[in-house]
Coordinates of C-alpha atoms and ligand atoms in Angstrom, one line a residue:
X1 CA 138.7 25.3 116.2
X2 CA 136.6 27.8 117.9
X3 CA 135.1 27.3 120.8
X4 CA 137.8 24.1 121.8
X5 CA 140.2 24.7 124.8
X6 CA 143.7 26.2 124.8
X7 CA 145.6 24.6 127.3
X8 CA 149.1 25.5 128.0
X9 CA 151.3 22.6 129.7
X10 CA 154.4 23.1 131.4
X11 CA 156.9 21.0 128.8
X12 CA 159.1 19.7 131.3
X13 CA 156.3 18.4 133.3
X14 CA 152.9 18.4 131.0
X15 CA 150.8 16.2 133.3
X16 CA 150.9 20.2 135.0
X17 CA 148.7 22.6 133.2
X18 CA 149.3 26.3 133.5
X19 CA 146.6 27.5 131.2
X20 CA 143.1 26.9 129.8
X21 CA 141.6 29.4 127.3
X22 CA 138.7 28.7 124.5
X23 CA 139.8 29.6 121.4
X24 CA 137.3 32.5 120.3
X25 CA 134.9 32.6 117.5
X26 CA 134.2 34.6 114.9
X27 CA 131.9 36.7 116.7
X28 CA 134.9 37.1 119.2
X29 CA 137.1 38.2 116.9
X30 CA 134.9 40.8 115.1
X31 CA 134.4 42.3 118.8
X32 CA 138.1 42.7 119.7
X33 CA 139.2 43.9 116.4
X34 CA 136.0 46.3 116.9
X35 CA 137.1 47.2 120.3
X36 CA 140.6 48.4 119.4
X37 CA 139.0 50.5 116.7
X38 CA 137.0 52.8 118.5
X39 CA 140.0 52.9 121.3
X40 CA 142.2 53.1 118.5
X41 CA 140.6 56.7 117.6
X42 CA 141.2 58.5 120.8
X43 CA 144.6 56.9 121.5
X44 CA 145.3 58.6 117.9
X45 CA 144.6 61.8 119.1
X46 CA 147.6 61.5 121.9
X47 CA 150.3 63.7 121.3
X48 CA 153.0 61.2 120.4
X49 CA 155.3 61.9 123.9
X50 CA 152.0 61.0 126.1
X51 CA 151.9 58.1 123.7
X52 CA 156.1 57.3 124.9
X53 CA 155.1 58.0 128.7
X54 CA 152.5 55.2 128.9
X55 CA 154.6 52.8 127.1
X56 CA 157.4 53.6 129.5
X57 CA 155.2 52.5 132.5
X58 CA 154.8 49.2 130.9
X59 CA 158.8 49.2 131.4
X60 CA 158.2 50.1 135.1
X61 CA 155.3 47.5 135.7
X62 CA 157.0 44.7 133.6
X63 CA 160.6 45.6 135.8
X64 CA 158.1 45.3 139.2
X65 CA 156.6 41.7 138.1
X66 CA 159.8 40.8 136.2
X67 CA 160.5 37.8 138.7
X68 CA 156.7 36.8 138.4
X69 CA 156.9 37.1 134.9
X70 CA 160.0 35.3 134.2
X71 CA 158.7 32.2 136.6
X72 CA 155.7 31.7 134.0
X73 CA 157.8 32.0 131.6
X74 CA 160.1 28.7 132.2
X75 CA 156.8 27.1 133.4
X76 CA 155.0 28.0 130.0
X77 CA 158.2 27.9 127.6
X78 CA 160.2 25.6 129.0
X79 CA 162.9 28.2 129.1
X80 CA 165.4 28.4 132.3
X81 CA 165.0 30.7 134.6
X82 CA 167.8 32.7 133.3
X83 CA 166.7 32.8 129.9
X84 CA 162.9 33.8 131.4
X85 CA 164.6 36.6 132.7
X86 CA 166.1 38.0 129.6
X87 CA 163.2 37.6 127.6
X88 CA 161.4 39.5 130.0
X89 CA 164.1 42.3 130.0
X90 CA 163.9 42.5 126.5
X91 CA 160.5 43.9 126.7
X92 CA 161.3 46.2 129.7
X93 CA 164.4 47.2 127.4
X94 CA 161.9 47.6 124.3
X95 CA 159.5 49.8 126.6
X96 CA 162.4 52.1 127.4
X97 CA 163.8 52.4 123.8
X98 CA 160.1 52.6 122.0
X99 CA 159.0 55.8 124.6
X100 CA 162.5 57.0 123.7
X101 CA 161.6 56.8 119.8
X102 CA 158.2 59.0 121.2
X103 CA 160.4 62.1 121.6
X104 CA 163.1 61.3 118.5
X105 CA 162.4 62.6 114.9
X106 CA 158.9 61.3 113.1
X107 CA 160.6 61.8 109.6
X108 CA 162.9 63.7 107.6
X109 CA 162.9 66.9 106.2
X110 CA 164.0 67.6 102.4
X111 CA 165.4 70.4 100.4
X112 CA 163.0 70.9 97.1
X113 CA 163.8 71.3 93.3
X114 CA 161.7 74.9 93.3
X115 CA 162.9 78.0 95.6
X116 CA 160.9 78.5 98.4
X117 CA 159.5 75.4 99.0
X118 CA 160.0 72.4 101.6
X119 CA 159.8 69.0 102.1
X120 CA 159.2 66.7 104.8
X121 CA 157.6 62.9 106.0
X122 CA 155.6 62.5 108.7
X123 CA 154.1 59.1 110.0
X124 CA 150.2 58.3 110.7
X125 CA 148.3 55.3 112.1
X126 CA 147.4 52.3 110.0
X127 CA 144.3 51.9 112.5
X128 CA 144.2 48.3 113.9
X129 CA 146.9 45.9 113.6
X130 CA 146.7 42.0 114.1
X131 CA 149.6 39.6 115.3
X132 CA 150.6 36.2 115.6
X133 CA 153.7 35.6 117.8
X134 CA 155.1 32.3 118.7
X135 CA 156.3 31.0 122.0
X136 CA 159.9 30.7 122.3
X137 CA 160.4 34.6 123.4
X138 CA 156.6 34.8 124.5
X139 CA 157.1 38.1 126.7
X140 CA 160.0 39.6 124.4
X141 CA 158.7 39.3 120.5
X142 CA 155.1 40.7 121.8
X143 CA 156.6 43.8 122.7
X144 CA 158.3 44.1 119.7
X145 CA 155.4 44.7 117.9
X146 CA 153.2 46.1 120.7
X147 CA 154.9 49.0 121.6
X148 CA 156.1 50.0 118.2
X149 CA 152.5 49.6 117.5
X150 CA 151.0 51.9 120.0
X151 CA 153.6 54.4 119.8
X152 CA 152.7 54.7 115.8
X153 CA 148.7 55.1 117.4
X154 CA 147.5 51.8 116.4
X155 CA 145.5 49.2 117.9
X156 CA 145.8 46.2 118.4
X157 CA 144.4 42.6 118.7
X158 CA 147.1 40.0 119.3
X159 CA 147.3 35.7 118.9
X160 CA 150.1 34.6 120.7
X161 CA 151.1 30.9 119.9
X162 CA 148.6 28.3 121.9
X163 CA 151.6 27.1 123.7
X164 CA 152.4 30.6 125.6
X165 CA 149.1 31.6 125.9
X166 CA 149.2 32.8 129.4
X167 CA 152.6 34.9 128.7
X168 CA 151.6 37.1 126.7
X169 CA 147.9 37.8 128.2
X170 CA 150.3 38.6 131.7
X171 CA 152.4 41.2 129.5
X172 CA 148.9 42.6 128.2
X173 CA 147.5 42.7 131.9
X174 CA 151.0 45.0 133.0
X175 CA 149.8 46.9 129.7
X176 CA 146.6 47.6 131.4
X177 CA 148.2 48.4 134.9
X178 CA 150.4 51.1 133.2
X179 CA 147.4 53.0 131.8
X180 CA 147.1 51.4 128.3
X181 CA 143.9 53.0 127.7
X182 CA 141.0 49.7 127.8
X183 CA 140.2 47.8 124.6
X184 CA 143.0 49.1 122.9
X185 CA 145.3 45.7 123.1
X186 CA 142.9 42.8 122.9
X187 CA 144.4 38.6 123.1
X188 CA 142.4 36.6 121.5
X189 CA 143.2 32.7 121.7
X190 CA 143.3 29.8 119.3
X191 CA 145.2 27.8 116.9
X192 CA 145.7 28.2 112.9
X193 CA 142.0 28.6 112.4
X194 CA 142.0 31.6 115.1
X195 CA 145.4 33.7 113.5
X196 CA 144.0 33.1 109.6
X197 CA 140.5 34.8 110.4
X198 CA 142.0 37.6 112.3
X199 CA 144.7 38.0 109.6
X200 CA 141.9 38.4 107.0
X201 CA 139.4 40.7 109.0
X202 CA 138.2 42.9 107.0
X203 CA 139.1 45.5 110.1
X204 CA 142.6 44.7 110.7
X205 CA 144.7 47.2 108.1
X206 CA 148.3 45.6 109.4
X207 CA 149.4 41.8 110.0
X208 CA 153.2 41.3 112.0
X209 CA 153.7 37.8 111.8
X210 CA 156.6 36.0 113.8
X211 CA 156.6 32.1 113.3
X212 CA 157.7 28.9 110.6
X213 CA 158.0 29.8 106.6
X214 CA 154.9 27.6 105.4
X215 CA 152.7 29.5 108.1
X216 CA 154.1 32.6 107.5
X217 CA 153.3 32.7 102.9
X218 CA 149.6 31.0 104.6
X219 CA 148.6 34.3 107.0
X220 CA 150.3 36.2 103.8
X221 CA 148.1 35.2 100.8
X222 CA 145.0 34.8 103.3
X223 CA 145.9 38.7 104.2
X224 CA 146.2 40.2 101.0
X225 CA 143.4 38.4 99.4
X226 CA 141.1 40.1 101.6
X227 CA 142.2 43.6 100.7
X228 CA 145.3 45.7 101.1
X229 CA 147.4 45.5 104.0
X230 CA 150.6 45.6 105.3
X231 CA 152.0 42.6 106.1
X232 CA 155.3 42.0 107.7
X233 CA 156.9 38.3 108.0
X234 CA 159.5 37.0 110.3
X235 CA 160.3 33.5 109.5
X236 CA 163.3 32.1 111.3
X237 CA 166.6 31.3 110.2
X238 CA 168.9 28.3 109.6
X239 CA 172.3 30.1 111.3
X240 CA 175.8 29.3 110.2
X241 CA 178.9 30.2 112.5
X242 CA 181.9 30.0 110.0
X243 CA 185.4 29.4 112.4
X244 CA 188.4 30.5 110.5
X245 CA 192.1 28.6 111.3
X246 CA 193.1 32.1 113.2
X247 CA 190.1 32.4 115.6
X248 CA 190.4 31.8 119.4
X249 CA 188.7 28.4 119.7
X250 CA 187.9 28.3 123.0
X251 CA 186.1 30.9 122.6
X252 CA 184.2 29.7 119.2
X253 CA 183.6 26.7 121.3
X254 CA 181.9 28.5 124.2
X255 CA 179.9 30.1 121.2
X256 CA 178.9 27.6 119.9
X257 CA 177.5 26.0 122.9
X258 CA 175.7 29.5 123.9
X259 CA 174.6 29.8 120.4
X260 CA 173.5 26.5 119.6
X261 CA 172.3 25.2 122.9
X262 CA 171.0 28.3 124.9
X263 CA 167.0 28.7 124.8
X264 CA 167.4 24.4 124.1
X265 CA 168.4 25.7 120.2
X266 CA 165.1 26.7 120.0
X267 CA 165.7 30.8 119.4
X268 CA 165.2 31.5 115.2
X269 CA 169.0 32.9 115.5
X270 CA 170.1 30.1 117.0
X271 CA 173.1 28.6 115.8
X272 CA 172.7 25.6 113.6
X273 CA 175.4 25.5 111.0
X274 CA 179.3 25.4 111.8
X275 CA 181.8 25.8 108.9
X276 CA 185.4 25.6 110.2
X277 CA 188.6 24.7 108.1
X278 CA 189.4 21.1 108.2
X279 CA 192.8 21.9 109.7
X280 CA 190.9 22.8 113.2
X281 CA 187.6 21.2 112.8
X282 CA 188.3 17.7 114.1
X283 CA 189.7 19.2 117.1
X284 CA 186.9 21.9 117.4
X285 CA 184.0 19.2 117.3
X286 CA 185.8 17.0 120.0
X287 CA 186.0 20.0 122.6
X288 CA 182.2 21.2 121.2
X289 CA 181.0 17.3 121.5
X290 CA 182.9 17.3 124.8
X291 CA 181.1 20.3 126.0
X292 CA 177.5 19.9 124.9
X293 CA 177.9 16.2 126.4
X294 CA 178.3 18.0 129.9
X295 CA 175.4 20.5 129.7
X296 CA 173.0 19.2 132.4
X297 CA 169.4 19.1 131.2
X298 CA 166.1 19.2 133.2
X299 CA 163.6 21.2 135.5
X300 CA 163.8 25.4 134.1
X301 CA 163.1 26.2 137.2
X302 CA 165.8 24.3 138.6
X303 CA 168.7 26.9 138.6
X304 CA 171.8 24.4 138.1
X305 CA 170.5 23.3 135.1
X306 CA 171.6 24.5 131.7
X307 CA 168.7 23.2 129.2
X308 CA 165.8 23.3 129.4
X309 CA 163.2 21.1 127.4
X310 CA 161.8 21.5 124.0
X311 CA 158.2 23.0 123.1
X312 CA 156.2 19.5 123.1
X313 CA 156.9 15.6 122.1
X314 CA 156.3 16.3 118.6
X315 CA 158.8 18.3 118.4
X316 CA 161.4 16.0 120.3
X317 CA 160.0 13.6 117.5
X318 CA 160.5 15.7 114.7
X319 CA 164.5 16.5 115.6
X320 CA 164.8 13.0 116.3
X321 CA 163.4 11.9 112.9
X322 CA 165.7 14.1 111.4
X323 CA 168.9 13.2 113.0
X324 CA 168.1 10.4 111.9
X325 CA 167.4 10.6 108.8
X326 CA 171.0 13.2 109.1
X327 CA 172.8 9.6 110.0
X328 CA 171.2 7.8 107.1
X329 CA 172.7 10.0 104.8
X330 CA 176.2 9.5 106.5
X331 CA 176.2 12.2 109.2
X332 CA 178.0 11.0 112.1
X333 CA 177.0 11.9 115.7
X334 CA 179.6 13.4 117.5
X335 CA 177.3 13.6 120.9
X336 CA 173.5 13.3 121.6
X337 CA 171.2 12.6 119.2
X338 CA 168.7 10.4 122.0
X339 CA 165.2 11.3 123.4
X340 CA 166.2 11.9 127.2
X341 CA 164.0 11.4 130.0
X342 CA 164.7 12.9 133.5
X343 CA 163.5 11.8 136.4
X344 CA 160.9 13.7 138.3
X345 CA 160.3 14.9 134.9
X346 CA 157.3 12.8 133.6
X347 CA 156.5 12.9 129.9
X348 CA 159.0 16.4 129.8
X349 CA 160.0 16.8 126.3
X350 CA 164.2 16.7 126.4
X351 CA 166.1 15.8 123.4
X352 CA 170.0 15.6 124.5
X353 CA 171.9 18.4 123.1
X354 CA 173.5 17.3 119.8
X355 CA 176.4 17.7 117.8
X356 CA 176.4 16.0 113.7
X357 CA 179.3 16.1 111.9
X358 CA 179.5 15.2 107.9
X359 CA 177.0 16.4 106.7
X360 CA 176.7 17.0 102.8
X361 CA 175.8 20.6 101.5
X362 CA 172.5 21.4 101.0
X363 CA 171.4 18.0 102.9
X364 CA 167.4 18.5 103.8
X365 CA 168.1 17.6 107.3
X366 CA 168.6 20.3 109.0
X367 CA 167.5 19.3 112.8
X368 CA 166.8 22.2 115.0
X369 CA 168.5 21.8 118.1
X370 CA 171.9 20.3 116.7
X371 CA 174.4 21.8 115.4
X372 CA 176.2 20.1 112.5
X373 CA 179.6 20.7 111.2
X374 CA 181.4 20.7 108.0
X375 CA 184.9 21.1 107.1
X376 CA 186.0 23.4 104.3
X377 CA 188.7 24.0 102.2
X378 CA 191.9 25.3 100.9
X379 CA 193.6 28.0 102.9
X380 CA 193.2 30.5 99.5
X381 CA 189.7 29.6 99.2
X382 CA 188.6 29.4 102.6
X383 CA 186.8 32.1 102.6
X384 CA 185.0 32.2 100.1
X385 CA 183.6 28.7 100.2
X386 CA 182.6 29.1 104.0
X387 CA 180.5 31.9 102.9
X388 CA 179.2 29.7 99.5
X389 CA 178.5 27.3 102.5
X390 CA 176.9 29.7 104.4
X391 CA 174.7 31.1 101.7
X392 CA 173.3 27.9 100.4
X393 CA 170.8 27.9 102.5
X394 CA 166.7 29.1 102.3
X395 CA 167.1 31.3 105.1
X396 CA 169.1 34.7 106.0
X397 CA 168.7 35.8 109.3
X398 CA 172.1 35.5 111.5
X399 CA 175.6 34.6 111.0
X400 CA 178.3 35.0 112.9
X401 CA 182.7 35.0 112.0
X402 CA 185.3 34.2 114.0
X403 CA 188.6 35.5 113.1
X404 CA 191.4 37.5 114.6
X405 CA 191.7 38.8 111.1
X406 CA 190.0 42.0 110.2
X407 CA 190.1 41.9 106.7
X408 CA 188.3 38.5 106.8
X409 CA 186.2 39.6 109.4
X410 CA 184.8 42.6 107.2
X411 CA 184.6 40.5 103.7
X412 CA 182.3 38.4 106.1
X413 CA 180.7 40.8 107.4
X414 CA 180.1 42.2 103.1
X415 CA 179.3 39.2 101.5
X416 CA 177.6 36.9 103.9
X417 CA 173.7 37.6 102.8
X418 CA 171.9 37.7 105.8
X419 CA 170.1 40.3 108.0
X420 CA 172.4 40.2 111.3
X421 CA 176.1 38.8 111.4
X422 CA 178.0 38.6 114.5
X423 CA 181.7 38.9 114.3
X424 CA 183.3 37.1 117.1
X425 CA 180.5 36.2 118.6
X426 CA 177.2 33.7 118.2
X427 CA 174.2 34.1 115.9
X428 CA 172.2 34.9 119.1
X429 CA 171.8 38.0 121.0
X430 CA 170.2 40.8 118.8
X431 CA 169.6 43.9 121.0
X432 CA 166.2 45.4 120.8
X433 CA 168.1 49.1 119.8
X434 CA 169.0 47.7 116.2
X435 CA 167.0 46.4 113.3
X436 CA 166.2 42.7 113.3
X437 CA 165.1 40.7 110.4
X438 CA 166.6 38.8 107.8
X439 CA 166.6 38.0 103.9
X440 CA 165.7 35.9 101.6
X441 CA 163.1 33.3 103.0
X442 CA 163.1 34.6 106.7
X443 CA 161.2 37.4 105.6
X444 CA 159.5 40.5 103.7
X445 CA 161.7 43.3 103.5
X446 CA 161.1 44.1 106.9
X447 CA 162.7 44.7 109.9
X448 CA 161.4 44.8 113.7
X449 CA 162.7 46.6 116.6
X450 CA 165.4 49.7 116.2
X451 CA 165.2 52.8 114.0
X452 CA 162.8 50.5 111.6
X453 CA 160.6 49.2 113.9
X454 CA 157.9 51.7 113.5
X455 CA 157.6 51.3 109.6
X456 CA 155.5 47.8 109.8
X457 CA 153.1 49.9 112.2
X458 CA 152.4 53.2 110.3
X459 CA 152.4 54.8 106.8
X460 CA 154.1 57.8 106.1
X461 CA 153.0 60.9 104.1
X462 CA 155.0 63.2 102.0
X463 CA 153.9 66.4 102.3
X464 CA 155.4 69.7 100.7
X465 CA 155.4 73.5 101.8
X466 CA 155.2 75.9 99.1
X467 CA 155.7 79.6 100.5
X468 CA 156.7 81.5 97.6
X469 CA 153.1 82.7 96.7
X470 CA 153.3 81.3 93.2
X471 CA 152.4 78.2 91.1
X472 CA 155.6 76.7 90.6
X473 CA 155.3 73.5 88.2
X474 CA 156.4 70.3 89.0
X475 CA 157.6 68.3 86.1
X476 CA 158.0 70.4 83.7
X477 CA 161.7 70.8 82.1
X478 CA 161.8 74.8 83.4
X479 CA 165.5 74.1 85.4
X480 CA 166.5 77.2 83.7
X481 CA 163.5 79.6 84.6
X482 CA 164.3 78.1 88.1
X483 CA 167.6 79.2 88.2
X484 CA 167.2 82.6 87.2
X485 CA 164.3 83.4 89.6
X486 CA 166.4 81.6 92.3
Ligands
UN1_1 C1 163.7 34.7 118.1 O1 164.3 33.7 118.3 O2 162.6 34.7 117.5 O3 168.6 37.6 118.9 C2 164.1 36.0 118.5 C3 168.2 36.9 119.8 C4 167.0 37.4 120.6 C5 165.8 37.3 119.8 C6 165.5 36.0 119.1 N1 167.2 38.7 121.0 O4 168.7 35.8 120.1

């Protein structure tokens, strides 16, 4: 609601506040999106390499605060220090490829039907461009779309999740220190209310939207109702690991723990689902169960510790709920599944890192923050109903094969329908360089970061050279005239 606080808590600890904003108003929000328009016009003017320069400064000034950074980070997030870190390397890492992209090709050129006469794209502005990003990579996913953003010549006004609020306005302020012109990134703070009016503004041209599925169709149909826009989605994932009898277990099981456990399973490629052959999979979930029992949870900041805690109590609620309503269906709990408190830790949100096993196909309980296992089939078939097992499944984000065999590995790697898939190693771990995004419910088509990250943030035009002198017509059945004159 406008005008009520935002207050950020630190999740292990959230007697300790780390944040107070007031969610702005409608008045608020008409300035900022106003603001990054008029800034929006000289910033278009920039050659594109001056563009690159400033956003590689950002690299420099986030790479100077980075330990500063990293520290709000597991004090805002939850996230350990280690993992605060990496997010905040993946924007320094973004800053560096994005003023890279400044000085790489803007398009392609194409050879025309008619003699004499060129094609070629070229990219321009969409003007200003609003964003909603959530807070489990709350340094990392705003550059994503910032600097693609600016280097395309946009503006932008951003509303980062109410949980990470301070994160992202301390990666706008390095923004600023680099020379990111004034008024041309603006934060504005708030909760559903706040993202749905800026998403609808009659000023904002483009919408990136990083968050859950029901949000995400919400900021869609509120965006396009209000006019044309474009509007990209990234919506999570639901992501399977599928172990075949030849892989190297110890190291599926230290993948398993990274992927399912790391960032406290809270990452949208984290890995949820584990599909292994029943010859191996009894033995796989003891040393899994076995390892994710000895992960010690507690303070992020607390640099022996190996989990951090979950977002809030409601969602240490909702994954309990579902576990165990998993269990009522005949799941079976391998490890975990309890709320955990720690001492010193008063109120922190922990949920002990959990393993399910049996659980039916296309079961609605899918808890975040547990993996669950299932067991397939015949040797012959194996294949083919891990990735049936794999598919059923709302979401195509990340999936990741492990196999010493490479012609398994690449009929994986073929079939499996789902934007990223790992072979080898866990669902986690895209790298900023390559296109990230998924299919079916996860998202729009899009993609963020990599050679595509630009396309969400600018329109291209087709424009075509004709230097022969002459009307040549387009569309009309003359191949023949062509080829004599040619
Ligand atoms: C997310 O969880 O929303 O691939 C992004 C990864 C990270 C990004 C995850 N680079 O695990």
């Amino acid at each position: 609601m406008a005008g009520s606080s935002v207050v950020s808590v630190n999740p292990a600890r959230p007697s300790e506040r780390v944040a107070v904003y007031t969610a702005a108003t409608h008045e608020e929000i008409d300035a900022a999106v106003a603001r990054a328009a008029r800034a929006q016009r000289d910033w278009a003017t920039l050659p594109v390499p001056a563009r690159a320069e400033r956003i590689a400064r950002c690299g420099d000034v986030l790479a100077d605060r980075k330990g500063e950074t990293a520290t709000l980070v597991a004090r805002e997030a939850g996230k350990i220090l280690q993992e605060a870190g990496g997010d905040v390397q993946e924007a320094i890492d973004m800053a560096g490829f994005i003023a890279g992209q400044g000085r790489a090709a803007w398009g392609t050129t194409h050879p025309c039907e008619m003699p004499d006469k060129i094609g070629f794209t070229t990219r321009h502005p969409v003007g200003v461009v609003g964003m909603i990003t959530p807070w489990n990579f709350p340094v990392a996913i705003p550059s994503w779309k910032i600097f693609p953003a600016l280097l395309a010549g946009n503006g932008v006004v951003i509303k980062p999740s109410e949980h990470a609020p301070a994160c992202c306005e301390s990666f706008v302020d390095a923004c600023r220190e680099a020379g990111i012109p004034e008024g041309l990134v603006n934060v504005v703070h708030g909760f559903g209310e706040t993202g749905a009016a800026l998403c609808s503004h009659p000023g904002v041209r483009a919408v990136s939207f990083t968050g859950s599925v029901p949000t995400g169709r919400r900021v869609a149909a509120s965006a396009m109702e209000s006019g044309p826009r474009l509007v990209s989605l990234e919506l999570g994932g639901k992501n399977a690991m599928v172990v075949m009898p030849d892989a190297d277990l110890d190291l599926v099981a230290e993948g398993a723990i990274f992927g399912a456990f790391g960032t406290a399973g809270q990452r949208c490629t984290s890995t949820s689902r584990l599909v292994a052959h029943r010859d191996i999979a009894e033995d796989l979930v003891a040393t899994i169960a076995s390892r994710a029992a000895g992960l010690r949870l507690g303070d992020p900041l607390d640099t022996s510790i190996d989990v951090g805690p979950v977002i809030d109590r409601a969602s240490v609620e909702r994954i309990h709920a579902m576990v165990e309503a998993a269990t009522a269906e005949g799941a079976l709990v391998a490890t975990g599944g309890t709320i955990v408190e720690i001492p010193g830790c008063d109120g922190g949100s922990f949920y002990a890192p959990t393993v399910l096993t049996g659980v039916t196909r296309g079961s609605p309980h899918r808890p975040r923050r547990s993996l669950r296992s299932r067991p397939v089939g015949h040797r012959g078939r194996l294949l083919d109903e891990a990735i049936e097992t794999v598919s059923d499944c709302e979401y195509g984000l990340s999936a990741a094969v492990y196999t010493r065999d490479v012609n398994a590995a690449m009929q994986a790697v073929n079939r499996i329908d789902t934007g990223i898939v790992y072979v080898n190693a866990p669902t986690i771990g895209a790298e900023i360089h390559l296109p990230f995004g998924g299919t079916k419910h996860t998202g729009n088509g899009f993609r963020e970061a990599g050679s595509r990250g630009l396309e969400q943030f600018s329109e291209v035009k087709s424009v075509y050279i004709d230097f022969s002198g002459r009307l040549q017509k387009a569309q009309i059945d003359n191949r023949e005239t062509i080829k004599a004159s040619g």
